[in-house]
mmCIF file of C-alpha atoms in Angstrom:
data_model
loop_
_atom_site.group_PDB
_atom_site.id
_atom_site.type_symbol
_atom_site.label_atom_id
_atom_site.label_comp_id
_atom_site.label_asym_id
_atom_site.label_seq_id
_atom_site.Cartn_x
_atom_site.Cartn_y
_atom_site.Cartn_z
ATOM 1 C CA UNK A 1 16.441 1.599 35.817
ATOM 2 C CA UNK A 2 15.721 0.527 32.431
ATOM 3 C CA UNK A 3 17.709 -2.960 30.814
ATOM 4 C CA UNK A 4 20.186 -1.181 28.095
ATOM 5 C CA UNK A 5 19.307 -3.099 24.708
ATOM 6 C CA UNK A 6 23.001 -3.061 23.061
ATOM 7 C CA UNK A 7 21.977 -3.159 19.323
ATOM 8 C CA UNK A 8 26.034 -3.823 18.598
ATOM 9 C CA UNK A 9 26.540 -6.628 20.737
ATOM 10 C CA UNK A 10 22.754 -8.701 19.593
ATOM 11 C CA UNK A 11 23.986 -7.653 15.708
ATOM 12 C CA UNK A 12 27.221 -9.266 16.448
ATOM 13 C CA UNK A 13 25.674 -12.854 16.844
ATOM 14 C CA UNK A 14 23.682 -12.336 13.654
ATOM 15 C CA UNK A 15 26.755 -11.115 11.653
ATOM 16 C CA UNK A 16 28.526 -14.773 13.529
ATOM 17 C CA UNK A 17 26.105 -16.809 11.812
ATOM 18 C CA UNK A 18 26.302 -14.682 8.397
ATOM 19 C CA UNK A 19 29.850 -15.209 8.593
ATOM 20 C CA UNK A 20 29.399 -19.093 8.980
ATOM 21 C CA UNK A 21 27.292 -19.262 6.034
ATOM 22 C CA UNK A 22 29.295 -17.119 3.872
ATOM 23 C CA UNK A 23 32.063 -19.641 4.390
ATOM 24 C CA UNK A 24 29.956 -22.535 3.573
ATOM 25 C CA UNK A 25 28.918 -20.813 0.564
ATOM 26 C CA UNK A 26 32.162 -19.754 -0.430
ATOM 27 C CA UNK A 27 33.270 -23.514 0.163
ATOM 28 C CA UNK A 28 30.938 -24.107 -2.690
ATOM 29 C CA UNK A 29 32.233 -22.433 -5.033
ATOM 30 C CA UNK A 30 29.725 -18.844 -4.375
ATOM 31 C CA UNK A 31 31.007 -15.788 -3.288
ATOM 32 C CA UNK A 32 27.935 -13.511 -1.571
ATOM 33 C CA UNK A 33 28.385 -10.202 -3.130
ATOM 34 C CA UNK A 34 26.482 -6.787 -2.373
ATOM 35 C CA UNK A 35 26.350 -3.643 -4.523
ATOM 36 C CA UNK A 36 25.778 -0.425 -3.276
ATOM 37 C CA UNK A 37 24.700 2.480 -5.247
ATOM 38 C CA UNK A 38 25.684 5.502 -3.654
ATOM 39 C CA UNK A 39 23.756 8.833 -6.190
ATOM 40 C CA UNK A 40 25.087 12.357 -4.611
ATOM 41 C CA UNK A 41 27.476 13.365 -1.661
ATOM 42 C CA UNK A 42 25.229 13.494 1.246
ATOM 43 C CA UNK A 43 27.533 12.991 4.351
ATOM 44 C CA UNK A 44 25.453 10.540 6.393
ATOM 45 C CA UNK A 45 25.223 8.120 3.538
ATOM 46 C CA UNK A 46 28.817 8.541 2.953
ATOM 47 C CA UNK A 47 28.919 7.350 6.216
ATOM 48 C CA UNK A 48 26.525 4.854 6.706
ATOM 49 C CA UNK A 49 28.032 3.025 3.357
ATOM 50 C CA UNK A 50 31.396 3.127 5.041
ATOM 51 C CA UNK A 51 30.390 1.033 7.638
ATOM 52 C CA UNK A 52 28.153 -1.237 5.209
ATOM 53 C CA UNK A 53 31.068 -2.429 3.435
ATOM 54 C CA UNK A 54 33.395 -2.943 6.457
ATOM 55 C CA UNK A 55 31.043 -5.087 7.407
ATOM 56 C CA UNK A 56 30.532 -6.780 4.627
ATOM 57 C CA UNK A 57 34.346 -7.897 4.574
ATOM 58 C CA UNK A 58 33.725 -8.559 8.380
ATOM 59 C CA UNK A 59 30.793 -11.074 7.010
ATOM 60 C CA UNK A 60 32.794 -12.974 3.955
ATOM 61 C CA UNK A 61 30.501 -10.442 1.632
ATOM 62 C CA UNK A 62 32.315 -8.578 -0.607
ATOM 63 C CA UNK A 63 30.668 -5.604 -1.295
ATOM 64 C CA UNK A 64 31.037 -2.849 -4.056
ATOM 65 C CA UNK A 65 29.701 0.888 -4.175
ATOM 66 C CA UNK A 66 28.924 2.650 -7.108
ATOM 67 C CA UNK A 67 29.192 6.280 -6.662
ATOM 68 C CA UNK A 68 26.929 8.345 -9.014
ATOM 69 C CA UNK A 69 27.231 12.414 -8.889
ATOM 70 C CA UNK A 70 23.769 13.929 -7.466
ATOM 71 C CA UNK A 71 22.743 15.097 -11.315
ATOM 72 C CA UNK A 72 22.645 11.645 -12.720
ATOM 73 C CA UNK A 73 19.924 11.434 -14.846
ATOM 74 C CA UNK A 74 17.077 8.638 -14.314
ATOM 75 C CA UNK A 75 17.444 6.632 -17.438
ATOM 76 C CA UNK A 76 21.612 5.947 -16.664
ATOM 77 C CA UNK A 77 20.535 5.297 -12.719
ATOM 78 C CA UNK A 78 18.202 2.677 -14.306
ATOM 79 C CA UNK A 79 21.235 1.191 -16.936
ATOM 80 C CA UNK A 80 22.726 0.414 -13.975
ATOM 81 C CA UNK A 81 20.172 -1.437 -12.072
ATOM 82 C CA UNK A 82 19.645 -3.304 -15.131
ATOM 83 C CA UNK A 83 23.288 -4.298 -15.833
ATOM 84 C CA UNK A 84 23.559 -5.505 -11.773
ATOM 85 C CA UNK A 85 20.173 -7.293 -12.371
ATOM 86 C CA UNK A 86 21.668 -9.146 -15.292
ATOM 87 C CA UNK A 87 24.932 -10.111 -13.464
ATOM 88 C CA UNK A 88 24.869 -13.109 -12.302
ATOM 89 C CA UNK A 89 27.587 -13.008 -9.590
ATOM 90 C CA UNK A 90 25.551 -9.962 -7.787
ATOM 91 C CA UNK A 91 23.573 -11.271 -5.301
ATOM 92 C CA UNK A 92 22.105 -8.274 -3.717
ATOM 93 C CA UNK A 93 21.489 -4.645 -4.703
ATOM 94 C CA UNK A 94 20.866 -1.605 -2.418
ATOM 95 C CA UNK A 95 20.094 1.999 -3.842
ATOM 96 C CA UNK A 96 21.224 4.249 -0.444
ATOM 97 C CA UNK A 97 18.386 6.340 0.287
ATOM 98 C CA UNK A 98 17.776 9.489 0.555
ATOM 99 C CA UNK A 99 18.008 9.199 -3.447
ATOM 100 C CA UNK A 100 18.211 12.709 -5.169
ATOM 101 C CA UNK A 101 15.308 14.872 -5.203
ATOM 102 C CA UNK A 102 14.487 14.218 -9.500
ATOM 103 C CA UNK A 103 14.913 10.741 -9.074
ATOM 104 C CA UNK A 104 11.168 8.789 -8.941
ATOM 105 C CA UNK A 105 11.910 6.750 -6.147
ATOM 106 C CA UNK A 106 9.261 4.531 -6.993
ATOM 107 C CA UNK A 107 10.404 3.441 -10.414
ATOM 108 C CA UNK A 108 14.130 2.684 -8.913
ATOM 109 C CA UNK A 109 12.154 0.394 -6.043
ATOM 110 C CA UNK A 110 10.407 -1.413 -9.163
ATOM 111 C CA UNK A 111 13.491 -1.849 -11.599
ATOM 112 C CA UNK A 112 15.876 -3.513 -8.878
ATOM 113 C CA UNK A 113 15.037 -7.229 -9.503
ATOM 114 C CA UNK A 114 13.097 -8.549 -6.447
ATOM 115 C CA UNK A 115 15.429 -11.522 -5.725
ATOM 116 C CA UNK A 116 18.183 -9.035 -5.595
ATOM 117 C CA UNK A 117 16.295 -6.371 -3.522
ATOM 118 C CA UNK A 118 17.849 -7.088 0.275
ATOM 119 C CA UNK A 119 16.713 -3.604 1.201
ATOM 120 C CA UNK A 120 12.855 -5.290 0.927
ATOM 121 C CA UNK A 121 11.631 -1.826 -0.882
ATOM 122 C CA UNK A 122 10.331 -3.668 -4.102
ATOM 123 C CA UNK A 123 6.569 -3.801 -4.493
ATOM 124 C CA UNK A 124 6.782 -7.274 -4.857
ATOM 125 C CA UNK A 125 8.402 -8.254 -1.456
ATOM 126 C CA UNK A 126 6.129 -5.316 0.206
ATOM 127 C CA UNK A 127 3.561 -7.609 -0.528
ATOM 128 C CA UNK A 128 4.811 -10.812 0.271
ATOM 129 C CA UNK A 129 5.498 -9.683 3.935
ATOM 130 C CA UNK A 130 1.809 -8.890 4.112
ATOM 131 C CA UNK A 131 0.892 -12.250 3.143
ATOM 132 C CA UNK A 132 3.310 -13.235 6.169
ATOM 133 C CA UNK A 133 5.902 -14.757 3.253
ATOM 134 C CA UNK A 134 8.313 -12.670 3.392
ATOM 135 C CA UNK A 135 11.849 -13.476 0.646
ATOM 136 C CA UNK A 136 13.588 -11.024 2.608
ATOM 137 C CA UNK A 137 12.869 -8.934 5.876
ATOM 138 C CA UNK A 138 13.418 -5.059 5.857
ATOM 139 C CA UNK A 139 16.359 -4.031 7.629
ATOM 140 C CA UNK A 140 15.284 -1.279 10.610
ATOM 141 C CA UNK A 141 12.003 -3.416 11.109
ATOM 142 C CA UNK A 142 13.073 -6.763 11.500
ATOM 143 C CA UNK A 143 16.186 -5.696 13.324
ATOM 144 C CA UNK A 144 14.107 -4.412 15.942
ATOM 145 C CA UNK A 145 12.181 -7.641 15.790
ATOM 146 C CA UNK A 146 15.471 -9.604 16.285
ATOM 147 C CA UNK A 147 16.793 -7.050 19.156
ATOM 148 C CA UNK A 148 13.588 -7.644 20.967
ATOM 149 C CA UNK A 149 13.428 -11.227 20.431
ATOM 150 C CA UNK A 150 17.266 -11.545 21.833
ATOM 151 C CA UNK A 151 16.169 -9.886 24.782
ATOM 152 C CA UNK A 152 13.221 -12.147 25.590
ATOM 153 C CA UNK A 153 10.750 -8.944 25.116
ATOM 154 C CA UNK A 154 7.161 -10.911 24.785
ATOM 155 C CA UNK A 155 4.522 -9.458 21.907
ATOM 156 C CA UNK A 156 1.915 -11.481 21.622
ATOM 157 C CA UNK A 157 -1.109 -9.845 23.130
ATOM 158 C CA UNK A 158 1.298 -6.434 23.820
ATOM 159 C CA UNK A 159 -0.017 -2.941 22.410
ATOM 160 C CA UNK A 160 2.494 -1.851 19.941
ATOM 161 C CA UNK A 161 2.708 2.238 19.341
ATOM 162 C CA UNK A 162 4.661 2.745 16.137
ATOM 163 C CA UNK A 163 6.027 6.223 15.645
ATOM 164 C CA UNK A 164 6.449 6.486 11.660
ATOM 165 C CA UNK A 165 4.112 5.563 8.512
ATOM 166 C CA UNK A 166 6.680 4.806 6.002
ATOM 167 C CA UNK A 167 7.232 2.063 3.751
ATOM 168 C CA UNK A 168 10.637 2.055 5.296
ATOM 169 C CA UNK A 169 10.171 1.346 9.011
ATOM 170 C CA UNK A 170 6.379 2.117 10.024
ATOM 171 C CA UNK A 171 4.027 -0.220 7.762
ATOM 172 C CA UNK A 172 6.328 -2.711 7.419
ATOM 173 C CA UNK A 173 6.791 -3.430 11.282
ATOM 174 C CA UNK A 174 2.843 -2.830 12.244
ATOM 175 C CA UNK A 175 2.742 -5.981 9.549
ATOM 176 C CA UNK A 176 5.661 -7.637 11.297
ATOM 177 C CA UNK A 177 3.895 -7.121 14.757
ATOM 178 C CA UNK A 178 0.984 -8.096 14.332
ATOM 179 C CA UNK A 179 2.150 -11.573 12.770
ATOM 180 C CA UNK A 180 3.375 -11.874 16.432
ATOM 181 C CA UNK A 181 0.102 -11.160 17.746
ATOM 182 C CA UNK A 182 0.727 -7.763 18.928
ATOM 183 C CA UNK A 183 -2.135 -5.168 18.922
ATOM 184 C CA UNK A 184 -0.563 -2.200 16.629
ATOM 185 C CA UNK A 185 -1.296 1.157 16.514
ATOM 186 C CA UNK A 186 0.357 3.469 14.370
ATOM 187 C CA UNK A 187 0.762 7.242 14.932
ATOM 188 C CA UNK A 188 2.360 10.021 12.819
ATOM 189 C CA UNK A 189 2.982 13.790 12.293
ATOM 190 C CA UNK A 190 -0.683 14.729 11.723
ATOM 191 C CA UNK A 191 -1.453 12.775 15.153
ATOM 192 C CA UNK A 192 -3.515 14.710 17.491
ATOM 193 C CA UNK A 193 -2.466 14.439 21.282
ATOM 194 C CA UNK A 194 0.429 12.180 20.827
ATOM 195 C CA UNK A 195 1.074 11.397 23.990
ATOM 196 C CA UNK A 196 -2.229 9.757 24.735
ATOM 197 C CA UNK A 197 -1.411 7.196 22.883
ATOM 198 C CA UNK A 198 2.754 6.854 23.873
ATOM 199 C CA UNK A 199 1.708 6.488 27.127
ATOM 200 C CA UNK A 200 -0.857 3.300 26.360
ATOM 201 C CA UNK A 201 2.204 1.903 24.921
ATOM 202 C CA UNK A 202 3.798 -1.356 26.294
ATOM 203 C CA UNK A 203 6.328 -1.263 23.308
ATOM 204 C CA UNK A 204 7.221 2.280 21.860
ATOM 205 C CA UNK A 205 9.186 2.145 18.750
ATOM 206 C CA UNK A 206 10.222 6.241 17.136
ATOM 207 C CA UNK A 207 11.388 6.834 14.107
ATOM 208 C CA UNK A 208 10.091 10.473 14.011
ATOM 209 C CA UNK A 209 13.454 11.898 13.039
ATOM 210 C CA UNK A 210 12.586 14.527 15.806
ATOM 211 C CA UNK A 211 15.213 15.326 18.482
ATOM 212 C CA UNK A 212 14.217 14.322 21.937
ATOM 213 C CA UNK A 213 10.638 14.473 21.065
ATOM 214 C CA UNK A 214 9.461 11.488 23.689
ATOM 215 C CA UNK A 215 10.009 13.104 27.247
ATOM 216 C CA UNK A 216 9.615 10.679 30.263
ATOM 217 C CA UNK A 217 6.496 12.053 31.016
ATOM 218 C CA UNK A 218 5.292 10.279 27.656
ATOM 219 C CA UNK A 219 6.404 7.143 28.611
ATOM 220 C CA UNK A 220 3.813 4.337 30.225
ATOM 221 C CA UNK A 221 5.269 2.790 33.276
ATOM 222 C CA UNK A 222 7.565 -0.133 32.300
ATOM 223 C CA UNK A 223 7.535 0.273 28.925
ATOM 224 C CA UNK A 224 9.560 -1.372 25.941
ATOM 225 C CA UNK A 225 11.207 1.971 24.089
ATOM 226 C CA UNK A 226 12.938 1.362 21.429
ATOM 227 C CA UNK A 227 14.564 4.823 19.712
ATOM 228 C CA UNK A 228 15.331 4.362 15.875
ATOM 229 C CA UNK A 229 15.640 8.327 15.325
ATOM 230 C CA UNK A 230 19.118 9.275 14.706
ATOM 231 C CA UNK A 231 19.706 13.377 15.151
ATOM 232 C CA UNK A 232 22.186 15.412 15.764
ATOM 233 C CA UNK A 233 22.484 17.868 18.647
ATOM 234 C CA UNK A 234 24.200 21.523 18.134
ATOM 235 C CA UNK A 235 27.348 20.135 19.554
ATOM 236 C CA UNK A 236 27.747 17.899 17.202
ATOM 237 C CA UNK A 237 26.760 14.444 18.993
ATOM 238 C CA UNK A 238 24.254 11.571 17.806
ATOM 239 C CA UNK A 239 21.203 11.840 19.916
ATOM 240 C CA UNK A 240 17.507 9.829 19.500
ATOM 241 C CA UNK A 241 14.157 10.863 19.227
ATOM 242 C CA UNK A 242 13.434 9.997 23.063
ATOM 243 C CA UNK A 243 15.014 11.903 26.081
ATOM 244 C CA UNK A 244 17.324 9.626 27.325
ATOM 245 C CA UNK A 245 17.802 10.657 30.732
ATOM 246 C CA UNK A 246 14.000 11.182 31.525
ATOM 247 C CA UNK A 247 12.826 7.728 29.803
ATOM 248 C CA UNK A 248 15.274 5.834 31.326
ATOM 249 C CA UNK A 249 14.442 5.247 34.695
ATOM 250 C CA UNK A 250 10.645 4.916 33.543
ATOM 251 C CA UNK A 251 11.067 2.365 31.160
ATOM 252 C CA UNK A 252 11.965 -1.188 31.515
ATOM 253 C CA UNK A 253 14.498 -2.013 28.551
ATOM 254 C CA UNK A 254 15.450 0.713 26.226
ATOM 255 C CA UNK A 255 17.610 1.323 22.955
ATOM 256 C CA UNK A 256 20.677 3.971 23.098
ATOM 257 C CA UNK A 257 21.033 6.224 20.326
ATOM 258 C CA UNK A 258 23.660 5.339 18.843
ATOM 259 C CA UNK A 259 24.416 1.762 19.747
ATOM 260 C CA UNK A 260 20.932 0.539 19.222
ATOM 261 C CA UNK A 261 19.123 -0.462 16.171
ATOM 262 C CA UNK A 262 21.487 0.442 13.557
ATOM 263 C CA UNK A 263 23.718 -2.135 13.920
ATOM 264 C CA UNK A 264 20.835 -4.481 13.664
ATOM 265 C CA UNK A 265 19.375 -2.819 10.464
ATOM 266 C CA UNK A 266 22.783 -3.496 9.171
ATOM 267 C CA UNK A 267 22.983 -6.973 10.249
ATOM 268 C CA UNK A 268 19.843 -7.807 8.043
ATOM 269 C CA UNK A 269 21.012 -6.213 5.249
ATOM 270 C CA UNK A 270 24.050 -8.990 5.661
ATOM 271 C CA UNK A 271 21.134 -11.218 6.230
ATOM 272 C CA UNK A 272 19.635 -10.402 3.275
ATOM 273 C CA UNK A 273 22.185 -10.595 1.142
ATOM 274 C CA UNK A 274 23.930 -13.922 2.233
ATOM 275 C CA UNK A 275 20.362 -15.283 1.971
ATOM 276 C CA UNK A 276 20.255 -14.224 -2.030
ATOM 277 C CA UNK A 277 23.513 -15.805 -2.166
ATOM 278 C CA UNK A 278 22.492 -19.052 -1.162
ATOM 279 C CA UNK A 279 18.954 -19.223 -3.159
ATOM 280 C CA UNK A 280 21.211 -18.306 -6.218
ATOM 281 C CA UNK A 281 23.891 -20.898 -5.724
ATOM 282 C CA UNK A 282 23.845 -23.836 -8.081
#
């Protein structure tokens, strides 16, 4: 039976140590401050902004959302990065993806300033975490670094199988990984034979966005699986891209879906931002 990796609990004594430095910073005379730009009314980013800025008061970050209708156009999404780039009391500024489907995604990643970009998108900071300098880490990647660090999960020397190409989660962990020695390999939708290489896997990261796609059978003997997919099943219920109930008595630590590394993505993003704050601060 596979160790349960509780994403809320290990983002709990990140957010304690956010909170302490908040204070300190706010003893100072600096108060962190996040802005979220929220373009359309998709209901998971409704949701997933929700719980960004409760935790942001939880963190002594106070956080603001700007809600844009889905038609904005791309030169007044671009005002607005502009204006939070020139305010000096923002600290950190997140665009909620997915961003509407006119909007060049690219050219919002370049105009946020890239000592206010906490999400770690910018071209600039994409670069400086593969010169192993990172200014800021990107939240779903180095939260799963942190949740496998606070349970004593070894990489050095471990084959990593990463699950997901994007700029988002899969190239910037294989960069992550193998700054901790870890041999990476990264697989995709256009992979042939899939499970040949799941099953070489000591640590298994998905972030297919595929709904129970990993069966048990998939799964190398004692494996690290760590399930960043977030789906939802037809009776309405939050379910990962691994099947639970076959991986679980294969593996030997393992992510729930939800639970896992969500919290921890949004414990960096805290991170992130209380680490502007303080760079900022006179």
């Amino acid at each position: 039976m596979a160790v349960l990796m509780d994403g809320t609990a290990a983002a709990r004594t990140v957010k304690d140590e956010v909170l302490r430095r908040a204070r300190a910073l706010r003893e100072r005379g600096t108060v962190p401050r996040l802005a979220v730009i929220l373009a359309g009314d998709d209901p998971a980013s409704e949701i997933y902004v929700k719980h960004k800025m409760r935790e942001c008061g939880e963190c002594g970050i106070d956080g603001t959302t700007h809600r844009l209708p889905g038609d904005i156009r791309q030169d007044e999404l671009l005002a607005l990065i502009a204006g939070l780039n020139a305010d000096p009391e923002i600290h950190g500024i997140l665009l909620q993806h997915p961003y509407p489907p006119h909007i060049d995604s690219f050219a919002v990643r370049c105009a946020i300033s890239p000592v206010k970009d906490v999400d770690s998108l910018h071209p600039e900071n994409a670069g400086l975490i593969s010169h192993d300098r990172p200014r800021f880490l990107p939240g779903t990647p180095a939260g799963i670094m942190m949740l496998l660090d606070q349970y004593g999960v070894a990489l050095s020397g471990k084959h990593c199988v990463i699950i997901n190409r994007t700029h988002i989660v899969g190239k910037p962990l294989a960069q992550l990984m193998l700054a901790r020695d870890a041999t990476v390999t990264v697989c995709h939708s256009r992979t042939a034979d899939l499970a040949s290489f799941t099953r070489q896997a000591d640590i298994l990261i998905c972030a297919a966005g595929r709904l129970r796609m990993i069966s048990g059978a998939m799964v190398k003997p004692g494996a690290v699986v760590v399930d960043v997919g977030v789906n939802k099943k037809p009776d309405g219920k939050l379910a990962g891209d691994v099947c639970f109930e076959e991986t679980e008595p294969v593996a030997s630590y393992i992510t729930p879906v939800p639970g896992g590394v969500g919290p921890m993505t949004r414990a960096v993003l805290l991170e992130n931002t209380v680490r502007a704050a303080e760079r900022a601060a006179p």
